[in-house]
Amino acid sequence: MRIAGRAERLPRTVWWLVLARAVNRLGAFSLGFLTVLISTEFGAGAVTAGLVSAAFGLATIPSRLLGGVLADRLGRRRTIVAGLAGCALAQAGIAASGSVAMLAVFAVLLGLVFEIYEPPSQAMIADAVRPAQQAQAFSLFNTALAVGGMGAGLIAAGLGRWDLRWLFVVDAVTCVACAIVVRLVLPADHPARRPPAALPSPTPRTTPPPHSHAPPDPKGRPPTDATPHPESPPHTDAAPHPESPFHADDPPHPEGRPHIDDPPHTEGPFEVEDPAVVGGSAWRDRSLLVLLVSGTLLALIYMQVMMALPLALVRRGLPAADAGLLSTVSAVVMVLCQPLLRWTAPLSHHAAMVAGYLLLAAGLAGYAVADGLPGHLAATVVWSAGDLLMFGRSYAMVVSIAPEDARGRYLSIFGTSWGFATVLAPLSSTQLLERAGPAGLWGGLALVCLVLAAAQLTVVRPLLRRQAARSAVPGLVTR
């Protein structure tokens, strides 16, 4: 197998989205100072500040779902611009708030529009690249987030010493700048249209027209026209009628399925098409729900690293500010290790995910045994390489199971994993750190990574393969 070779260039649309992502991330530092603003500017207590931040976090979950629906119905570019404009207005409202109540209202409004940007931008990447390039494109998109975060930290360090309200003003300005870039340079798109005949038609048979007198079948079977004989009894699922138009003399399928050349029977163990295509909900797709569960656990690990690392460093006798240095190292690794994506491109999504889980587990185990800064730096390099491998693959797997006209909704549902993790991580990380200490926290998270690696091979891979096999037979999927 050839691992390295001349990489195919990504489309220009992807690079513009990456640039817009980096510009937007430059201002996305203000949320970390929301509780500080509430406490220092308005004299509110820690409980009040925590409740406002929690309300913002909860509001981001329906925000992402709304972004997916709008992306499929209004178009990708329109939804991105609308979401960024809403963020700019909400950020400006927070900066101009004169009371805690007004600030809380704008914080919730910010949460309701904060994630609208994500599903359409991810869907636009999926639309612009071939399946073989999707993992690389999504990983590059994530790298832009990390690089923008490095610049955001420098801006926050400067403006935060002057006036915290200006952090939200700058965030609003970057949202407007990002919206302008998207509107001017990205191609216009239109909502995906479902074909008029979404349901598959039965396999045509050469039969006489209804109510015609066809010659008798040599085996005594009735004509197979669509119109039932006026004297035939109604069909039931209890047992096949001896005069059923299905081939009674054909050997039964080993799994009890009807033969492929038979008309699809909508009341049997199969149903027509997948739920997203036939107007149902993407929440009924079992493959998507399994990916959502594994994605939520993975996001929970990342959020616990982000939130618990400063506290864990303090317990090890290191400055909490070293967490910023480790975050910078992680971003540098993601940039320098981009060739790793090309070298691992021939790997399947499942193989790459397992390798990423193992690297992430090794890095977290390194945190568990590290005493000084050098050990933490080495562990950060290892788990960041795993993050680079997994992020793009996880979204590429979602795109692979999504109907073309429902990519926005599928990506938005999968993206709610980060909303759930944002709510759960502060509770779980502090409790684990308090009860088990840094070694117990990082060791436990490393164990979860190993469990996810095993589940990728034993649960996720078989499920996605079965769905791919069913997709090869149009119109039939198991319930």
XYZ file of C-alpha atoms in Angstrom:
479
model
C 0.000 0.000 0.000
C 1.334 3.384 -0.882
C 1.208 5.681 2.121
C 2.836 8.864 0.930
C 2.339 10.493 -2.368
C 1.392 13.676 -4.049
C -1.548 15.086 -2.127
C -4.497 16.440 -4.025
C -5.147 20.100 -3.344
C -8.174 21.050 -1.326
C -10.737 23.280 -3.051
C -10.512 27.025 -2.592
C -13.819 27.008 -0.687
C -12.224 24.985 2.107
C -9.323 27.417 2.470
C -11.667 30.410 2.645
C -13.685 28.643 5.339
C -10.476 27.905 7.246
C -9.474 31.576 7.051
C -12.913 32.709 8.196
C -12.741 30.209 11.045
C -9.370 31.557 12.196
C -10.593 35.170 12.029
C -13.683 34.309 14.038
C -11.624 32.396 16.609
C -9.414 35.441 17.207
C -12.298 37.045 19.053
C -13.757 33.957 20.688
C -11.873 34.553 23.928
C -14.473 36.727 25.627
C -16.612 33.857 26.935
C -13.873 32.820 29.337
C -14.238 36.241 30.981
C -18.044 36.232 31.186
C -18.144 35.134 34.827
C -15.340 37.573 35.674
C -17.308 40.436 34.084
C -20.439 39.530 36.061
C -18.504 39.371 39.324
C -16.281 42.430 38.966
C -18.454 44.868 37.018
C -21.773 44.123 38.724
C -20.664 42.691 42.066
C -22.657 39.475 41.616
C -21.737 36.320 43.478
C -20.090 33.220 42.086
C -23.409 31.336 42.067
C -25.078 33.959 39.901
C -22.132 34.074 37.527
C -22.157 30.278 37.284
C -25.893 30.174 36.542
C -25.551 32.693 33.717
C -22.672 30.714 32.198
C -24.650 27.462 32.529
C -27.649 29.083 30.814
C -25.391 30.089 27.941
C -24.034 26.533 27.665
C -27.500 24.971 27.586
C -28.653 27.431 24.922
C -25.865 26.322 22.580
C -27.427 22.850 22.192
C -30.614 23.969 20.349
C -28.454 26.557 18.575
C -26.480 23.871 16.764
C -29.635 21.933 15.884
C -31.162 25.105 14.461
C -28.036 25.669 12.397
C -28.375 22.211 10.842
C -32.019 22.720 9.888
C -31.355 26.167 8.416
C -28.328 24.900 6.491
C -30.460 22.304 4.704
C -33.446 24.606 4.125
C -31.975 28.075 3.555
C -28.518 27.196 2.265
C -25.066 27.054 3.814
C -23.793 30.580 3.166
C -26.971 32.348 4.273
C -27.043 30.404 7.527
C -23.373 31.140 8.287
C -23.852 34.871 7.733
C -27.046 34.950 9.806
C -25.394 33.105 12.695
C -22.345 35.379 12.740
C -24.515 38.488 12.574
C -26.552 37.232 15.514
C -23.374 36.600 17.518
C -22.126 40.107 16.810
C -25.387 41.675 18.019
C -25.458 39.547 21.185
C -21.808 40.282 21.988
C -22.395 43.990 21.556
C -25.429 43.695 23.849
C -23.306 42.060 26.562
C -20.726 44.841 26.283
C -23.437 47.508 26.635
C -25.417 45.810 29.428
C -26.185 47.929 32.466
C -27.426 45.192 34.795
C -26.970 41.515 35.492
C -30.477 40.770 34.216
C -29.806 42.462 30.874
C -26.461 40.719 30.581
C -28.106 37.357 31.305
C -30.650 37.937 28.525
C -27.942 38.725 25.994
C -25.856 35.746 27.212
C -28.756 33.385 26.532
C -29.356 35.040 23.142
C -25.670 34.569 22.371
C -25.973 30.894 23.232
C -28.979 30.505 20.922
C -26.999 31.820 17.925
C -23.482 30.798 18.966
C -23.413 27.385 17.244
C -25.486 28.227 14.152
C -22.222 28.775 12.265
C -20.893 25.248 12.780
C -23.245 22.847 10.883
C -23.446 24.870 7.634
C -19.683 25.415 7.532
C -19.056 21.706 8.073
C -21.716 20.787 5.513
C -20.143 23.189 3.008
C -16.798 21.412 3.472
C -18.489 18.042 2.941
C -20.121 19.380 -0.237
C -16.869 20.806 -1.608
C -14.482 17.851 -1.247
C -14.398 14.219 -2.264
C -14.969 11.590 0.453
C -11.250 10.735 0.458
C -10.416 14.374 1.346
C -13.058 14.950 4.013
C -10.952 13.848 6.970
C -8.088 16.142 5.940
C -10.429 19.074 5.342
C -12.196 18.705 8.700
C -8.858 18.357 10.506
C -7.580 21.524 8.849
C -10.765 23.269 9.954
C -10.050 22.208 13.539
C -6.430 23.333 13.248
C -7.624 26.815 12.280
C -9.533 26.849 15.560
C -6.367 26.034 17.512
C -4.204 28.577 15.661
C -6.829 31.292 16.092
C -6.935 30.464 19.779
C -3.230 31.245 20.088
C -3.795 34.747 18.753
C -6.922 35.112 20.862
C -4.908 34.535 24.018
C -2.551 37.387 23.144
C -5.461 39.751 22.441
C -7.159 38.780 25.699
C -3.946 39.358 27.647
C -3.772 42.931 26.307
C -7.399 44.061 26.388
C -8.253 42.228 29.609
C -5.936 44.513 31.575
C -7.733 47.577 30.229
C -11.503 46.897 30.269
C -13.266 43.536 30.109
C -16.153 44.972 28.092
C -13.795 45.624 25.184
C -13.208 41.885 24.895
C -16.839 41.459 23.845
C -16.617 44.430 21.496
C -13.615 42.893 19.716
C -15.429 39.554 19.571
C -18.384 41.265 17.870
C -16.041 42.924 15.364
C -14.398 39.606 14.448
C -17.841 38.060 13.913
C -18.729 40.854 11.496
C -15.371 40.488 9.704
C -15.907 36.745 9.369
C -19.433 37.271 8.013
C -18.100 39.711 5.398
C -15.439 37.232 4.284
C -18.020 34.459 3.965
C -20.501 36.639 2.084
C -17.979 38.038 -0.403
C -15.706 35.129 -1.221
C -17.699 31.919 -0.752
C -19.893 30.721 -3.623
C -23.636 31.037 -3.313
C -25.471 27.814 -2.669
C -29.061 26.694 -2.610
C -30.907 24.322 -0.306
C -30.669 20.695 -1.326
C -33.796 19.646 -3.197
C -35.233 16.217 -2.687
C -36.170 14.443 -5.892
C -39.933 14.370 -6.578
C -39.952 10.578 -6.370
C -38.095 9.925 -3.145
C -39.632 6.499 -2.636
C -38.302 3.661 -4.761
C -40.779 2.070 -7.086
C -41.247 -1.701 -7.119
C -39.419 -3.728 -9.700
C -41.608 -3.667 -12.822
C -43.075 -6.926 -14.008
C -44.408 -7.858 -17.360
C -48.075 -8.395 -16.498
C -51.335 -7.925 -18.342
C -53.308 -4.758 -17.601
C -55.789 -4.780 -14.711
C -59.087 -6.602 -15.244
C -57.729 -8.383 -18.308
C -58.012 -12.119 -18.849
C -54.479 -13.420 -18.756
C -53.693 -17.016 -19.708
C -53.542 -19.326 -16.698
C -50.172 -19.946 -15.084
C -48.905 -23.521 -15.600
C -48.400 -23.857 -11.824
C -51.826 -22.485 -10.990
C -50.609 -19.112 -9.664
C -52.828 -16.071 -10.247
C -51.728 -13.123 -12.421
C -49.243 -10.764 -10.722
C -50.963 -7.487 -11.607
C -51.190 -4.701 -9.036
C -55.013 -4.853 -8.787
C -56.159 -7.554 -6.341
C -58.658 -10.131 -7.477
C -62.119 -9.213 -6.240
C -62.541 -12.645 -4.677
C -59.110 -12.888 -3.040
C -59.036 -12.637 0.775
C -57.304 -9.674 2.407
C -53.572 -10.050 3.091
C -52.401 -10.736 6.609
C -48.916 -11.051 8.059
C -49.709 -14.316 9.845
C -48.900 -16.655 6.973
C -48.501 -16.333 3.203
C -51.669 -17.065 1.259
C -51.300 -20.009 -1.116
C -52.268 -17.752 -3.979
C -49.940 -14.907 -2.981
C -48.171 -13.199 -5.901
C -44.842 -13.851 -4.125
C -43.030 -16.912 -5.389
C -44.309 -19.650 -3.110
C -42.023 -22.271 -4.626
C -38.849 -20.213 -4.143
C -36.610 -21.335 -1.277
C -36.832 -19.048 1.739
C -34.059 -16.526 2.368
C -31.744 -17.704 5.158
C -32.501 -14.540 7.158
C -36.199 -14.499 6.378
C -35.983 -11.540 3.979
C -38.064 -11.327 0.795
C -36.265 -11.961 -2.461
C -34.743 -8.900 -4.079
C -36.870 -9.192 -7.197
C -40.075 -9.241 -5.132
C -42.099 -6.070 -4.584
C -41.076 -4.304 -1.345
C -43.503 -5.045 1.459
C -43.780 -2.017 3.735
C -45.271 -3.981 6.641
C -42.489 -6.571 6.890
C -39.114 -6.369 8.627
C -37.997 -3.668 6.192
C -39.045 -0.113 5.649
C -38.528 2.151 2.660
C -35.447 4.362 2.573
C -33.905 5.919 5.649
C -35.822 8.182 8.034
C -34.103 11.402 6.990
C -34.966 10.920 3.323
C -38.605 9.981 3.787
C -39.360 13.070 5.861
C -38.654 11.421 9.226
C -36.187 12.504 11.855
C -32.465 11.913 11.677
C -32.699 11.041 15.375
C -34.112 7.650 14.259
C -30.840 6.688 12.563
C -29.177 4.198 14.919
C -25.760 4.679 13.343
C -25.929 8.412 14.004
C -26.989 7.845 17.614
C -24.083 5.462 18.221
C -21.673 8.025 16.758
C -23.286 10.688 18.944
C -22.684 8.630 22.103
C -19.034 7.962 21.267
C -18.563 11.576 20.152
C -20.025 12.868 23.411
C -17.628 10.734 25.462
C -14.702 11.958 23.380
C -15.810 15.597 23.693
C -16.214 15.096 27.433
C -12.579 13.954 27.635
C -11.383 17.039 25.752
C -13.492 19.414 27.854
C -12.201 17.852 31.064
C -8.629 18.331 29.860
C -9.396 21.985 29.155
C -11.149 22.664 32.455
C -9.233 20.429 34.864
C -5.679 20.915 33.589
C -5.025 24.232 35.419
C -6.301 22.784 38.711
C -4.337 19.571 38.226
C -1.141 21.533 37.570
C -1.600 23.486 40.799
C -1.970 20.227 42.739
C 1.320 19.086 41.239
C 3.030 22.272 42.402
C 3.104 23.922 38.963
C 1.667 27.346 38.028
C -1.847 27.277 36.579
C -0.594 29.567 33.797
C 1.397 26.619 32.404
C -1.920 25.345 31.020
C -1.741 28.184 28.478
C 1.726 27.032 27.438
C 0.484 23.463 27.002
C -2.437 24.717 24.933
C -0.021 26.588 22.675
C 2.127 23.483 22.262
C -0.977 21.518 21.279
C -1.819 24.051 18.567
C 1.759 23.962 17.229
C 1.645 20.157 17.058
C -1.571 20.295 15.027
C 0.062 22.619 12.520
C 3.380 20.787 12.224
C 1.763 17.332 12.024
C -0.497 18.130 9.058
C 1.593 15.770 6.833
C 0.479 12.987 9.186
C -2.998 13.308 7.687
C -1.668 12.606 4.191
C 0.425 9.661 5.350
C -2.545 8.084 7.114
C -5.064 8.875 4.369
C -5.118 5.260 3.046
C -6.231 4.014 6.467
C -9.905 3.367 7.045
C -11.813 5.704 9.338
C -11.981 2.983 11.993
C -8.255 2.236 11.919
C -7.424 5.939 12.197
C -9.883 6.406 15.062
C -8.396 3.476 16.992
C -4.876 4.848 16.485
C -6.062 8.250 17.685
C -7.703 6.783 20.780
C -4.498 4.936 21.666
C -2.397 8.104 21.275
C -4.892 10.057 23.363
C -4.809 7.352 26.056
C -0.996 7.398 26.059
C -0.918 11.185 26.425
C -3.406 11.192 29.302
C -1.475 8.385 30.992
C 1.588 10.616 30.622
C -0.257 13.366 32.511
C -1.041 10.832 35.245
C 2.633 10.044 35.919
C 4.239 13.407 35.042
C 5.603 15.507 37.908
C 7.188 18.455 36.136
C 6.606 20.624 33.100
C 8.764 18.553 30.670
C 6.645 15.463 31.291
C 3.443 17.415 30.706
C 4.871 18.878 27.493
C 5.750 15.418 26.142
C 2.305 14.073 27.035
C 0.668 17.044 25.313
C 2.541 16.320 22.076
C 1.335 12.697 22.120
C -2.373 13.332 22.761
C -2.435 16.276 20.331
C -1.280 13.946 17.542
C -4.173 11.655 18.431
C -6.581 14.579 18.342
C -5.347 15.464 14.869
C -6.028 11.934 13.646
C -9.519 11.641 15.110
C -11.237 14.981 14.670
C -11.561 14.924 10.892
C -12.351 11.205 10.779
C -15.221 11.522 13.258
C -16.998 14.112 11.107
C -16.195 12.218 7.910
C -17.967 9.158 9.344
C -21.073 11.244 10.001
C -21.029 12.578 6.441
C -20.674 9.037 5.102
C -23.996 7.933 6.653
C -25.915 11.165 6.006
C -28.242 11.592 3.003
C -26.951 14.367 0.787
C -29.903 16.656 1.489
C -29.659 16.078 5.274
C -25.947 16.637 5.923
C -26.566 19.796 7.899
C -28.996 18.063 10.244
C -26.761 15.032 10.744
C -23.723 17.199 11.483
C -25.716 19.398 13.853
C -27.001 16.418 15.833
C -23.495 14.986 16.078
C -22.178 18.396 17.090
C -24.482 18.540 20.119
C -21.934 16.227 21.732
C -19.894 19.327 22.542
C -22.905 21.006 24.150
C -23.553 17.990 26.357
C -19.845 17.809 27.228
C -19.740 21.513 28.106
C -22.499 20.990 30.655
C -21.137 17.731 32.112
C -17.388 18.428 32.151
C -17.290 21.024 34.984
C -19.207 18.681 37.279
C -17.345 15.467 36.501
C -13.824 16.916 36.316
C -13.982 18.694 39.671
C -15.467 15.631 41.372
C -12.865 13.273 39.903
C -10.044 15.616 40.795
C -11.331 16.018 44.349
C -11.854 12.308 44.960
C -9.042 10.674 42.950
C -6.464 13.420 42.500
C -4.608 14.220 39.234
C -3.339 10.659 38.759
C -6.826 9.188 39.181
C -8.406 11.785 36.875
C -5.971 11.309 33.997
C -5.742 7.559 34.480
C -9.528 7.237 34.404
C -9.782 9.284 31.208
C -7.066 7.152 29.603
C -9.094 4.045 30.456
C -12.171 5.569 28.804
C -10.099 6.113 25.647
C -9.178 2.418 25.583
C -12.851 1.484 25.966
C -13.757 3.780 23.072
C -11.048 2.189 20.922
C -12.507 -1.259 21.603
C -16.040 -0.009 20.913
C -14.881 1.445 17.585
C -13.913 -2.038 16.410
C -16.682 -4.084 18.018
C -19.707 -1.769 17.807
C -19.217 1.185 15.476
C -17.450 -0.582 12.609
C -19.923 -3.495 12.301
C -22.896 -1.136 12.531
C -21.628 1.206 9.807
C -20.709 -1.742 7.583
C -24.210 -3.187 7.895
C -25.689 0.174 6.984
C -23.394 0.432 3.961
C -24.487 -3.039 2.862
C -28.147 -2.083 3.186
C -27.527 1.083 1.187
C -26.407 -1.126 -1.686
C -30.008 -2.402 -1.913
C -32.089 0.727 -2.695
C -35.277 1.102 -0.737
C -34.602 -1.455 1.990
C -33.264 -0.781 5.474
C -33.819 -2.727 8.642
C -35.735 -1.328 11.515
